[in-house]
CSV table of C-alpha atoms and ligand atoms in Angstrom, one decimal:
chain,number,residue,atom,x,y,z
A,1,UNK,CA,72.0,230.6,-37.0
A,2,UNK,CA,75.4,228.9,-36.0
A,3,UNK,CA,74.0,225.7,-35.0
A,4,UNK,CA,70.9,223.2,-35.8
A,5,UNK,CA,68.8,221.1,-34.0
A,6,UNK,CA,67.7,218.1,-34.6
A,7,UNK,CA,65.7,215.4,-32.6
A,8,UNK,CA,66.5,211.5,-32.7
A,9,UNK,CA,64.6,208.6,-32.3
A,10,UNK,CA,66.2,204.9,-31.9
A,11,UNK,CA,63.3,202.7,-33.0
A,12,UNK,CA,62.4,199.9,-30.7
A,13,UNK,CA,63.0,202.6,-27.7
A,14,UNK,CA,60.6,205.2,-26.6
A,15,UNK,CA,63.4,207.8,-25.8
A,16,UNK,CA,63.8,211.2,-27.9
A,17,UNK,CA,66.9,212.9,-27.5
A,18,UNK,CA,67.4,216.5,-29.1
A,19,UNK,CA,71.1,217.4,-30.8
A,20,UNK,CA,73.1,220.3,-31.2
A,21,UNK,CA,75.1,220.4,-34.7
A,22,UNK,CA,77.1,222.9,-36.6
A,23,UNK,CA,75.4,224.3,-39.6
A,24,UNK,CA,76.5,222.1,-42.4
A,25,UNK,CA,76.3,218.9,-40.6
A,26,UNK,CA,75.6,215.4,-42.1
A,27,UNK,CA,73.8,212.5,-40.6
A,28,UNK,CA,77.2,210.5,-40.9
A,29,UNK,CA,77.9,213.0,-38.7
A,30,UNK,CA,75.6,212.7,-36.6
A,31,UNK,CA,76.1,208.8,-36.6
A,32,UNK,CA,79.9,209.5,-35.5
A,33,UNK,CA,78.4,211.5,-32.9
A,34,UNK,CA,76.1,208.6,-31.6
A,35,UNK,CA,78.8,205.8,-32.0
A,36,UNK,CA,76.8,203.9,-34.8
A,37,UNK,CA,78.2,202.6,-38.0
A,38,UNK,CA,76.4,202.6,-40.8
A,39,UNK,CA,76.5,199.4,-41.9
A,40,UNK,CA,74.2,198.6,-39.1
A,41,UNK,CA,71.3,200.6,-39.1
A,42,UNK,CA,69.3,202.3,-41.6
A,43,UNK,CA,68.6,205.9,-41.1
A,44,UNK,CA,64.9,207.6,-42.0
A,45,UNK,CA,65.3,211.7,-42.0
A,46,UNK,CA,61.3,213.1,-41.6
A,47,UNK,CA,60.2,209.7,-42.1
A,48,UNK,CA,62.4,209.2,-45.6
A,49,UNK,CA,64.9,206.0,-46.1
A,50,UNK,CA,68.2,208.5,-46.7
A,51,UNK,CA,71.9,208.1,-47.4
A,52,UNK,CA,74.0,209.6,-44.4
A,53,UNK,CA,75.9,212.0,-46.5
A,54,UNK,CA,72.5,214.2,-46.6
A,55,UNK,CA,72.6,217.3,-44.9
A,56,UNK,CA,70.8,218.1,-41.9
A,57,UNK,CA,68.4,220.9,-41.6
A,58,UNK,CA,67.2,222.1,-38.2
A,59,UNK,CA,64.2,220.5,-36.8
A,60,UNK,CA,64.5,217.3,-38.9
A,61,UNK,CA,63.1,214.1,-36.8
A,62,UNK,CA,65.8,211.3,-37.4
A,63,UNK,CA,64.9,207.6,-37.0
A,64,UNK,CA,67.4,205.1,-36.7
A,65,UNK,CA,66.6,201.7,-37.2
A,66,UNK,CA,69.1,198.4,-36.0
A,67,UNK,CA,69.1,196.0,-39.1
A,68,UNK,CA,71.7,193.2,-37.6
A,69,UNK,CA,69.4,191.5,-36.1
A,70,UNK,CA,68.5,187.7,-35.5
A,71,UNK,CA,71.0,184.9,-34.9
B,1,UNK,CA,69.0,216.6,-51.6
B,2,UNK,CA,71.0,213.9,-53.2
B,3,UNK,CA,70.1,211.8,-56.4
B,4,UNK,CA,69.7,208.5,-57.3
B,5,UNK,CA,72.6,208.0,-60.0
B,6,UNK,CA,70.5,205.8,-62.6
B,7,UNK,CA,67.2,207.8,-62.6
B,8,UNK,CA,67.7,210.9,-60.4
B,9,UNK,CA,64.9,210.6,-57.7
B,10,UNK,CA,66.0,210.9,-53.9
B,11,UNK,CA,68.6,208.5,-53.0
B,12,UNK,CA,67.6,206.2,-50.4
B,13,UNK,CA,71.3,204.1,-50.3
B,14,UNK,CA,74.8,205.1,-51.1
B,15,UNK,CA,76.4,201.9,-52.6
B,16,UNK,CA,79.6,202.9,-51.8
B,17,UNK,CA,81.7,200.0,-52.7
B,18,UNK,CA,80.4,200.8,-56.4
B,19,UNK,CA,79.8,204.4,-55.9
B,20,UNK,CA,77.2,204.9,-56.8
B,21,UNK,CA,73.8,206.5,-54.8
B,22,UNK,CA,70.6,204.2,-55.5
B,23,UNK,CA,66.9,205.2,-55.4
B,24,UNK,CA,64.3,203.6,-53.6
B,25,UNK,CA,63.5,201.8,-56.9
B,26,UNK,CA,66.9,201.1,-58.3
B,27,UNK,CA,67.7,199.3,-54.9
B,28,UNK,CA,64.8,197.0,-55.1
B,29,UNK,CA,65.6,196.5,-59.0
B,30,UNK,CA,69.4,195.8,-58.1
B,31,UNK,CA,68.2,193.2,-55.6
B,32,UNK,CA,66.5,191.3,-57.8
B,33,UNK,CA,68.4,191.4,-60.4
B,34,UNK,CA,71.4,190.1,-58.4
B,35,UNK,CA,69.0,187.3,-57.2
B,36,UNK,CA,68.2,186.0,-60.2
B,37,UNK,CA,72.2,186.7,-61.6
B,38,UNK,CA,73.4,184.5,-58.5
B,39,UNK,CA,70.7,181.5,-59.9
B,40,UNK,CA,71.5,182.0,-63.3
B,41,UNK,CA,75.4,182.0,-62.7
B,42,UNK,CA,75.7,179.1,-59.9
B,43,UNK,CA,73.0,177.0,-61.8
B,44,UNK,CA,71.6,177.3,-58.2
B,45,UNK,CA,67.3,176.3,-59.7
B,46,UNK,CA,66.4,174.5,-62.4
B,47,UNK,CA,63.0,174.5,-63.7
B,48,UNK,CA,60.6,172.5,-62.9
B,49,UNK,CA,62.2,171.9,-59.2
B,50,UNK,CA,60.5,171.7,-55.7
B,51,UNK,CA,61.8,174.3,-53.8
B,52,UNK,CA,61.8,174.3,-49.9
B,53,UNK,CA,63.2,177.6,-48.0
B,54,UNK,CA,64.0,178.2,-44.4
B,55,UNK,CA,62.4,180.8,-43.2
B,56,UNK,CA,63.2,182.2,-39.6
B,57,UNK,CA,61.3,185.4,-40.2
B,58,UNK,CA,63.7,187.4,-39.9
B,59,UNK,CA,64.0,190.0,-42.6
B,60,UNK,CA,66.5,187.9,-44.9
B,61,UNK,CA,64.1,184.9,-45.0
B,62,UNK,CA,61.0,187.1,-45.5
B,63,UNK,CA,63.0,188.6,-48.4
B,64,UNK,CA,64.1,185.2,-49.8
B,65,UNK,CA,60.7,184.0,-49.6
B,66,UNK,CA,59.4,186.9,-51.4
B,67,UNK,CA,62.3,186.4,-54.5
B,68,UNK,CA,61.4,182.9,-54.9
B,69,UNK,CA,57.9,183.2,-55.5
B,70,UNK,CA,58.8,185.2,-58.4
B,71,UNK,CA,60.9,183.2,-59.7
B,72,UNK,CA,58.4,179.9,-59.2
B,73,UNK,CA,55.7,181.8,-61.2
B,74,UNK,CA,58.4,182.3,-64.1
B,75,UNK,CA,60.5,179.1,-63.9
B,76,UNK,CA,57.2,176.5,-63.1
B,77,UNK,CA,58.5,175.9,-59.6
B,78,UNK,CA,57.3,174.6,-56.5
B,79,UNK,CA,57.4,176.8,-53.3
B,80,UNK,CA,57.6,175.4,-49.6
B,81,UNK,CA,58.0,177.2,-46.4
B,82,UNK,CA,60.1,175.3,-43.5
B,83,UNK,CA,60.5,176.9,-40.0
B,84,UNK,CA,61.9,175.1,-36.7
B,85,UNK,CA,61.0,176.2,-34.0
B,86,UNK,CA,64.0,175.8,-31.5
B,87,UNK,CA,62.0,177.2,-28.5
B,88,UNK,CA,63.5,180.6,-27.6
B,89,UNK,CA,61.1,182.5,-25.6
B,90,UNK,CA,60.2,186.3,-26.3
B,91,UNK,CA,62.1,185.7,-29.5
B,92,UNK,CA,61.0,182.5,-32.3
B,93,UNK,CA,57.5,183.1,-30.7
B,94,UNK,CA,57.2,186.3,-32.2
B,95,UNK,CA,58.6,185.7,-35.7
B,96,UNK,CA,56.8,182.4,-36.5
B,97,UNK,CA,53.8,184.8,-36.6
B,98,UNK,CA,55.5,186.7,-39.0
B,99,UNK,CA,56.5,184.0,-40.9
B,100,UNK,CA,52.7,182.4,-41.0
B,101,UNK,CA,51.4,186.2,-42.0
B,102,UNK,CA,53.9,186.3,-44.7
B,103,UNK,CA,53.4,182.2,-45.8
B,104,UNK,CA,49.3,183.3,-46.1
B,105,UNK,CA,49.5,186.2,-48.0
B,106,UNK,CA,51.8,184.6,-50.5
B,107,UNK,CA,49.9,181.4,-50.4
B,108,UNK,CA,52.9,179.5,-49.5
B,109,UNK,CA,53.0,175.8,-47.9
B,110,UNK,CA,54.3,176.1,-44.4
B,111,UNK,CA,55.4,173.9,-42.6
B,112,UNK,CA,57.0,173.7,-38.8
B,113,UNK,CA,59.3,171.4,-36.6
B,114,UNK,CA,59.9,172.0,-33.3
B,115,UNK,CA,63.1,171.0,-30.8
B,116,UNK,CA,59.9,170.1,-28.2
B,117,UNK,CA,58.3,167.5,-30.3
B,118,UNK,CA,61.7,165.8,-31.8
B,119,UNK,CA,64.0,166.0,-28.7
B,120,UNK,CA,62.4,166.8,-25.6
B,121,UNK,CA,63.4,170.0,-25.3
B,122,UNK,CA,63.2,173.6,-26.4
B,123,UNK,CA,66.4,175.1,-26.6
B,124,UNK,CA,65.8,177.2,-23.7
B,125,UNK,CA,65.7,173.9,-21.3
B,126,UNK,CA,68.6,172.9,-23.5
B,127,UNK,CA,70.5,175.8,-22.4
B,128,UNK,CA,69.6,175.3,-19.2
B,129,UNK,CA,70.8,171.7,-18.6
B,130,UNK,CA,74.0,172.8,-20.3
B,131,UNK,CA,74.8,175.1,-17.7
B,132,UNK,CA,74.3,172.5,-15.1
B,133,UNK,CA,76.4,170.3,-16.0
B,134,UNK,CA,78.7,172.7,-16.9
B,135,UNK,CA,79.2,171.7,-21.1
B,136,UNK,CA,80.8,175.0,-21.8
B,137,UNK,CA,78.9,174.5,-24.7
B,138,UNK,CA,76.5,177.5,-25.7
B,139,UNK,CA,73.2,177.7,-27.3
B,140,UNK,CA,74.5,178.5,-30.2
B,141,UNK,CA,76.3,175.4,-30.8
B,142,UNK,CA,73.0,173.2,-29.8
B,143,UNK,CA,70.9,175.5,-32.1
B,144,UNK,CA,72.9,175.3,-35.1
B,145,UNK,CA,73.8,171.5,-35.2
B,146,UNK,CA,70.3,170.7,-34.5
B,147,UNK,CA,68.2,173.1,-36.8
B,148,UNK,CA,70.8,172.1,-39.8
B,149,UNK,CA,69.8,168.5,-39.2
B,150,UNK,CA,66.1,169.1,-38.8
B,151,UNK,CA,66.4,171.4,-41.8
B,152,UNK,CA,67.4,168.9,-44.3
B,153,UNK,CA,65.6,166.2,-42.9
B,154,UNK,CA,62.2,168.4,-43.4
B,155,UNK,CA,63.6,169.4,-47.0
B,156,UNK,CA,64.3,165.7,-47.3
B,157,UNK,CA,60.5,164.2,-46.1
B,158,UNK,CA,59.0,166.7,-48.4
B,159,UNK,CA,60.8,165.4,-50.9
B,160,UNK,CA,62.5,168.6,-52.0
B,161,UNK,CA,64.7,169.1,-55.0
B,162,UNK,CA,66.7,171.8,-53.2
B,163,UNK,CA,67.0,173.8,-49.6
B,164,UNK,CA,67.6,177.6,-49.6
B,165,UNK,CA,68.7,179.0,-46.8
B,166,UNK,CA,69.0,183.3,-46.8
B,167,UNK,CA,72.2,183.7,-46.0
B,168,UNK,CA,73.4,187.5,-47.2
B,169,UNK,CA,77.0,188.5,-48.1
B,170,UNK,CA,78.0,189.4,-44.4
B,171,UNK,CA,76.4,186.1,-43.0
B,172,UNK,CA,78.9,184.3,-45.6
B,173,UNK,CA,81.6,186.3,-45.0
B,174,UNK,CA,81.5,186.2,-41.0
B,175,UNK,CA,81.6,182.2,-41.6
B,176,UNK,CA,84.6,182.4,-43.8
B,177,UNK,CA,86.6,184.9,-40.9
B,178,UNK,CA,85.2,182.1,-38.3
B,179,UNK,CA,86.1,179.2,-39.4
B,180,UNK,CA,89.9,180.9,-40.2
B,181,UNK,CA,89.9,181.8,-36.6
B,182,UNK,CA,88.9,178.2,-35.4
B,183,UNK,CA,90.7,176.7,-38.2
B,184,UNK,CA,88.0,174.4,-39.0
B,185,UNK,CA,89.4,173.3,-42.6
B,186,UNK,CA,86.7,171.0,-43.6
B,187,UNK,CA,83.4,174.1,-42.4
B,188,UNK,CA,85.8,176.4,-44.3
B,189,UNK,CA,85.4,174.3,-47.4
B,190,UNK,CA,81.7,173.6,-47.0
B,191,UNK,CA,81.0,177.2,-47.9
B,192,UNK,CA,79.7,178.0,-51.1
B,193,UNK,CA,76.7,179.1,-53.1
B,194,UNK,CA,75.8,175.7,-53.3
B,195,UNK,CA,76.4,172.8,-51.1
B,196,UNK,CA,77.2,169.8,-52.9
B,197,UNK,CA,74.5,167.0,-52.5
B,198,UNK,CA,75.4,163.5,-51.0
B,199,UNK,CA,73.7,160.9,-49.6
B,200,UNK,CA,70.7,161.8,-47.4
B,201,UNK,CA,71.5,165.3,-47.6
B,202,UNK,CA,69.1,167.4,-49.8
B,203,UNK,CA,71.8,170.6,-51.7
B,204,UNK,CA,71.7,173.6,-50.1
B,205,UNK,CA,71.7,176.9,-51.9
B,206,UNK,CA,72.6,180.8,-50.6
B,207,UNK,CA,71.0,182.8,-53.6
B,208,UNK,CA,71.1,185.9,-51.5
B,209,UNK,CA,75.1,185.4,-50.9
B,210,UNK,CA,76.0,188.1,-52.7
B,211,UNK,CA,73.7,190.6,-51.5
B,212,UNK,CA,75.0,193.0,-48.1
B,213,UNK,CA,73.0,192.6,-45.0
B,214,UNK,CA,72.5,196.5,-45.3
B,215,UNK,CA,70.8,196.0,-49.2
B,216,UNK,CA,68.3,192.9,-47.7
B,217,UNK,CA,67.3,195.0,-44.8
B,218,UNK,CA,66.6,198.1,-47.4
B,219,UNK,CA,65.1,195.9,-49.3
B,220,UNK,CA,62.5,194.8,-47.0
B,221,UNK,CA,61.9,198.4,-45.6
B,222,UNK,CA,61.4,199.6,-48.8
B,223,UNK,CA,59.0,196.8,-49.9
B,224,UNK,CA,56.8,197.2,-46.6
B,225,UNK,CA,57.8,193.7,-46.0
B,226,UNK,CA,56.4,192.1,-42.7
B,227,UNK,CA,59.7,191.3,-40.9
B,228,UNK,CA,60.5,190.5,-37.3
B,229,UNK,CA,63.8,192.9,-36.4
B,230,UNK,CA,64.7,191.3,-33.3
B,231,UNK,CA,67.7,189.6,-31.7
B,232,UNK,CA,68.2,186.7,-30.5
B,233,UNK,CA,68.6,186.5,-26.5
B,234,UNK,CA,71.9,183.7,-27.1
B,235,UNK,CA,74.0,186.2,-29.4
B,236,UNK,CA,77.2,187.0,-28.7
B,237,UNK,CA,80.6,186.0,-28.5
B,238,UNK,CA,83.1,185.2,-30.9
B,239,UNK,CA,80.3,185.6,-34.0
B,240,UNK,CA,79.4,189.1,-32.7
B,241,UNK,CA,83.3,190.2,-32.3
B,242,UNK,CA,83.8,189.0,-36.2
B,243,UNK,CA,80.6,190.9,-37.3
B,244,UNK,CA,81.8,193.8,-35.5
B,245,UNK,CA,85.5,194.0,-36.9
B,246,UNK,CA,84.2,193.3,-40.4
B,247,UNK,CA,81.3,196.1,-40.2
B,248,UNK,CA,84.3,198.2,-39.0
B,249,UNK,CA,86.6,197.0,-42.4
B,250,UNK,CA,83.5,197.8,-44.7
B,251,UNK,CA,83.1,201.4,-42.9
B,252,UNK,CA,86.7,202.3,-43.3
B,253,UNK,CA,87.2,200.5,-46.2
B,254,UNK,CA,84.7,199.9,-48.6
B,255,UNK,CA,84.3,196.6,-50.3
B,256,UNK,CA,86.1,194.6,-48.0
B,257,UNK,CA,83.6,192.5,-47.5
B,258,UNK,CA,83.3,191.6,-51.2
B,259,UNK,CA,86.8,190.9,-51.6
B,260,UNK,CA,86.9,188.8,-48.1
B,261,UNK,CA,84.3,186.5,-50.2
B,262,UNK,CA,86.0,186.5,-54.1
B,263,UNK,CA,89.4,186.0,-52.4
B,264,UNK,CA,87.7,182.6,-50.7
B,265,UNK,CA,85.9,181.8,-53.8
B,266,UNK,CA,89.1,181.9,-55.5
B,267,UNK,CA,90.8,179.7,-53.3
B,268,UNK,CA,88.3,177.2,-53.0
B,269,UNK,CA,88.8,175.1,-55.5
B,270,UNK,CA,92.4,174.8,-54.5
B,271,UNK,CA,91.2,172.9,-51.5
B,272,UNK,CA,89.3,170.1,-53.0
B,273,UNK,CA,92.3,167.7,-52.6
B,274,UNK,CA,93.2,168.9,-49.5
B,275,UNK,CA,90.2,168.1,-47.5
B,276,UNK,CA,89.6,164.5,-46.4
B,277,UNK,CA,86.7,162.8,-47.8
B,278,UNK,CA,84.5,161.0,-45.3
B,279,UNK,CA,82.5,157.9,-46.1
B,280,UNK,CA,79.1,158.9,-45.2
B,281,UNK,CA,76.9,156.2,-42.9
B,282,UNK,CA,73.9,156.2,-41.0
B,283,UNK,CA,73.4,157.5,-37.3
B,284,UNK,CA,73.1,154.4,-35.3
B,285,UNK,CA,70.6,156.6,-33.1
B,286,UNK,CA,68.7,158.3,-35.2
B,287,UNK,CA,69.5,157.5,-39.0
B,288,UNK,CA,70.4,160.6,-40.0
B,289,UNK,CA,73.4,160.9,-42.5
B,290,UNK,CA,76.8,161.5,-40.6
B,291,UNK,CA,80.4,160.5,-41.1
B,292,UNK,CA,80.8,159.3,-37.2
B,293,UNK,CA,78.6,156.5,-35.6
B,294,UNK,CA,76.3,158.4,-33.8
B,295,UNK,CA,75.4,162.1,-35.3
B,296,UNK,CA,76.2,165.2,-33.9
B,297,UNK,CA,72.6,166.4,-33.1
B,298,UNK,CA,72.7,162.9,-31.1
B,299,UNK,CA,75.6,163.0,-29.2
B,300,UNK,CA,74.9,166.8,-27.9
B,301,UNK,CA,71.6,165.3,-26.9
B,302,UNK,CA,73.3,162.6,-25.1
B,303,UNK,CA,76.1,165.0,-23.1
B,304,UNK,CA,72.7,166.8,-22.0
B,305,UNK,CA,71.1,163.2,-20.9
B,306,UNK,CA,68.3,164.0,-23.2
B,307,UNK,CA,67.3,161.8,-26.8
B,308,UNK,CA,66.1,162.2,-29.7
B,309,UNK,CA,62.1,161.0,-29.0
B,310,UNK,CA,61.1,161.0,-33.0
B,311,UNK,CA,62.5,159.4,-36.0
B,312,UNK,CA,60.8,161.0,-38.8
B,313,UNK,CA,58.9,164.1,-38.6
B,314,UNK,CA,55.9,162.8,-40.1
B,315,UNK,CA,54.8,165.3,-42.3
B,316,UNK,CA,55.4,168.2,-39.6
B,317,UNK,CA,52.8,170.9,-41.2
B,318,UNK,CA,52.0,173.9,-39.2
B,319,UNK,CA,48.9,174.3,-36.7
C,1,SF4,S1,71.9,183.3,-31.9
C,1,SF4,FE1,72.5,181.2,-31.5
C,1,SF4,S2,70.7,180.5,-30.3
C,1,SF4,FE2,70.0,182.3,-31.3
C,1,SF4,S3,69.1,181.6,-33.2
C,1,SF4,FE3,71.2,182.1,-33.7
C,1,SF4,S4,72.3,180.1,-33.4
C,1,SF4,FE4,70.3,179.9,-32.4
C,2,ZN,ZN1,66.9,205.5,-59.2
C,3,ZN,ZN1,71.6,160.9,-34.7
């Protein structure tokens, strides 16, 4: 396979989107990708609490959840 | 997979200003044991004391309330739950539910003063009237005077030995980097794990001050903790630009944020002579400890041609 898909899901927001990565991606990739730091958010991969320099597999369900919140 | 350095199970966090990769476990135990370091180091609790804690609902507060009540059961102390309610629609609605879950299953005291009953006003109509007549004040300013002053004088009529507010590492550090932008010389040198006590004032502790934003919110995940992850509907401006930049530091450059606070922490006691000392006296409005004539909370009430409608809070416990 040259590529892997995976499928992420901001929580708090009903939309799904599906990505297209190269084989040996990260999910710090992946963040780069989507513009989120990750001091920000925490990131569950297949409903797991992960560190973003875990590899991606194809067809993993990513969750990423805002954590600077209130005021 | 990657492992958790201490114990080898799946690492849930990469501590990269240490490096090392924590487990779900080792995170929680790092927590609290940085917790209880930042008491035992600051002198923050004694034993014996009466303990009140704001509590927003928010995931800090949630998690400070959940440290303390270990630390009550171990060191004999008295636990107290305060909340003011500033009247934000759609957003302290939902967490003082939160908070009241969280105060019931831990069989906390709770306790809750609202902007309505002591000025007139929720902070929504606040906002409101400061647009029409054009302030160019914003919430935030309103908010954060008045909930200070309500805060301590809650602490103060249930006659507490100390107030703990949850402010994390990145809360401390955004107020050092905002008050060097605004040059504000005498907020700078409030700062501080503790906030030294003076007249009418009850001290004010941060025992989660050296604990990352990132490692609270982890920590309350990983617990299962009832938290309310919102945002507030007035956030912005300068505070978000300085939380952004400093997020951006720490990204690029781990540990930034740590040094931002030991450099200040350093410095601090180099400022003692610097800053003037004010005499402290009594609002002529409302009593309240300030170092003017009439206190802040009071004249911000006034430019909004609203005033303060209660004196004390007379023993404001939650419905
Ligand atoms: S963002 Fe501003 S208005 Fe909202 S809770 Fe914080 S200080 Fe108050
Ligand atoms: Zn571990
Ligand atoms: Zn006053």
């Amino acid at each position: 396979m040259t590529y892997i898909k995976v499928t992420v899901k901001q929580v708090g927001n009903k939309h799904k989107r599906e990505f297209r990565l190269g084989p040996h991606a990260t999910i710090a990739d992946l963040l780069k990708e989507l513009g989120h730091n990750r001091e920000t958010i925490v990131v569950r991969c297949n409903g797991k609490i992960v560190v973003e320099e875990e590899r991606l597999a194809d067809g993993d369900l990513i969750e990423i959840l805002p954590i600077v919140t209130g005021g | 997979m990657l492992k958790c350095t201490f114990c080898g199970r799946r690492a849930a966090y990469n501590r990269r200003y240490a490096g090392v990769l924590l487990c779900d476990r080792c995170l929680i135990k790092s927590v609290e044991k940085r917790f209880r370091r930042a008491i035992a180091k600051y002198k923050l609790l004694l034993p014996g004391e009466r303990i009140a804690v704001a509590v927003s609902g928010g995931k800090d507060s949630v998690v400070a309330m959940h440290l303390l009540v270990e630390h009550c059961k171990l060191k004999n102390c008295e636990l107290v739950a305060i909340t003011i309610d500033e009247g934000i629609k759609g957003y302290r609605d939902q967490s003082m539910a939160i908070v009241r879950e969280n105060a019931k299953s831990l069989g906390i005291e709770h306790f809750v003063v609202s902007f309505k009953r002591i000025f007139g006003a929720t902070l929504d109509q606040m906002a409101r009237r400061a647009r029409a007549r054009k302030t160019e004040l914003n919430p935030c300013t309103y908010c954060g005077v008045m909930r200070r002053s309500l805060l301590n004088q809650a602490a103060r009529e249930l006659e507490a030995d100390k107030l703990v507010t949850a402010h994390n590492l990145d809360d401390e550090v955004q107020a050092i980097m905002l008050n060097y932008v605004r040059a504000d010389f005498s907020r700078l040198h409030r700062l501080g794990p503790a906030y030294s006590p003076r007249e009418g004032f009850v001290p004010r502790i941060k025992p989660l001050r050296e604990i990352p934003e990132k490692e609270v919110a982890l920590y309350a995940l990983l617990r299962g903790l009832k938290v309310h992850l919102a945002v507030c509907p007035y956030v912005g401006g300068i505070h978000t630009e300085i939380r952004d930049f400093l997020n951006q530091l720490e990204a690029n450059h781990p540990n930034s944020k740590f040094m931002i606070l030991r450099m200040f922490d350093r410095l601090k006691p180099q400022l003692a002579g610097i800053v003037p000392e004010f005499e402290m006296r009594r609002c002529k409005s409302c009593g309240e400890p300030t170092s003017a004539i009439i206190c802040k909370s009071c004249e911000l009430l006034k430019g909004l041609g609203l005033r303060r409608l209660r004196k004390t809070l007379n023993s404001p416990k939650s419905r």
